[in-house]
Short mmCIF file of C-alpha atoms in Angstrom, two decimals:
data_model
loop_
_atom_site.label_atom_id
_atom_site.label_comp_id
_atom_site.label_asym_id
_atom_site.label_seq_id
_atom_site.Cartn_x
_atom_site.Cartn_y
_atom_site.Cartn_z
CA UNK A 12 49.95 7.17 -21.31
CA UNK A 13 52.51 6.05 -23.86
CA UNK A 14 53.25 8.23 -26.86
CA UNK A 15 51.90 5.59 -29.28
CA UNK A 16 48.64 5.27 -27.34
CA UNK A 17 48.32 9.03 -27.08
CA UNK A 18 48.86 9.36 -30.84
CA UNK A 19 46.32 6.62 -31.49
CA UNK A 20 43.73 8.36 -29.34
CA UNK A 21 44.36 11.68 -31.08
CA UNK A 22 44.03 10.11 -34.53
CA UNK A 23 40.81 8.37 -33.49
CA UNK A 24 39.36 11.64 -32.22
CA UNK A 25 40.30 13.27 -35.52
CA UNK A 26 38.59 10.44 -37.41
CA UNK A 27 35.47 10.84 -35.26
CA UNK A 28 35.36 14.56 -36.04
CA UNK A 29 35.27 14.01 -39.82
CA UNK A 30 32.03 14.37 -41.80
CA UNK A 31 30.33 11.06 -42.63
CA UNK A 32 31.46 11.08 -46.28
CA UNK A 33 35.10 11.63 -45.33
CA UNK A 34 34.89 8.84 -42.71
CA UNK A 35 33.46 6.43 -45.29
CA UNK A 36 36.15 7.37 -47.82
CA UNK A 37 38.86 6.94 -45.21
CA UNK A 38 37.55 3.52 -44.17
CA UNK A 39 37.34 2.43 -47.81
CA UNK A 40 40.96 3.45 -48.39
CA UNK A 41 42.07 1.80 -45.15
CA UNK A 42 40.42 -1.48 -46.11
CA UNK A 43 41.68 -1.30 -49.69
CA UNK A 44 45.30 -0.80 -48.64
CA UNK A 45 45.41 -2.76 -45.35
CA UNK A 46 42.91 -5.58 -45.79
CA UNK A 47 45.20 -8.43 -44.71
CA UNK A 48 46.43 -6.55 -41.65
CA UNK A 49 42.86 -5.70 -40.62
CA UNK A 50 41.66 -9.27 -41.13
CA UNK A 51 44.53 -10.56 -39.00
CA UNK A 52 43.71 -8.03 -36.27
CA UNK A 53 40.00 -8.97 -36.28
CA UNK A 54 40.90 -12.65 -36.16
CA UNK A 55 43.26 -12.01 -33.24
CA UNK A 56 40.60 -10.07 -31.30
CA UNK A 57 37.98 -12.75 -32.03
CA UNK A 58 40.35 -15.47 -30.75
CA UNK A 59 41.05 -13.46 -27.62
CA UNK A 60 37.32 -12.96 -27.00
CA UNK A 61 36.55 -16.63 -27.63
CA UNK A 62 39.27 -17.63 -25.17
CA UNK A 63 38.05 -15.16 -22.54
CA UNK A 64 34.46 -16.38 -22.95
CA UNK A 65 35.53 -20.02 -22.65
CA UNK A 66 34.80 -21.06 -26.24
CA UNK A 67 38.48 -21.79 -26.91
CA UNK A 68 41.09 -23.18 -24.57
CA UNK A 69 44.33 -21.28 -24.12
CA UNK A 70 46.06 -23.87 -26.31
CA UNK A 71 43.46 -23.59 -29.10
CA UNK A 72 43.62 -19.79 -29.05
CA UNK A 73 47.42 -19.87 -29.14
CA UNK A 74 47.41 -22.32 -32.07
CA UNK A 75 44.99 -20.12 -34.01
CA UNK A 76 47.04 -17.00 -33.31
CA UNK A 77 50.27 -18.74 -34.33
CA UNK A 78 48.64 -19.68 -37.63
CA UNK A 79 48.17 -16.03 -38.59
CA UNK A 80 50.28 -14.79 -41.48
CA UNK A 81 53.01 -12.39 -40.46
#
């Protein structure tokens, strides 16, 4: 497992271990400070899913992904 993936898994486990209020506060702060990045990630994952499920062609999915802000 790569170091980045291992770190990600560890951070996720830490998040999961937090009390509900702390998790909600963390998610609120994450969304407040990283909204554009999160929206781009969700859009990317949705495009990938749509392509895998046959709703978008490879070309359409690629065009959508290329249109994402950097």
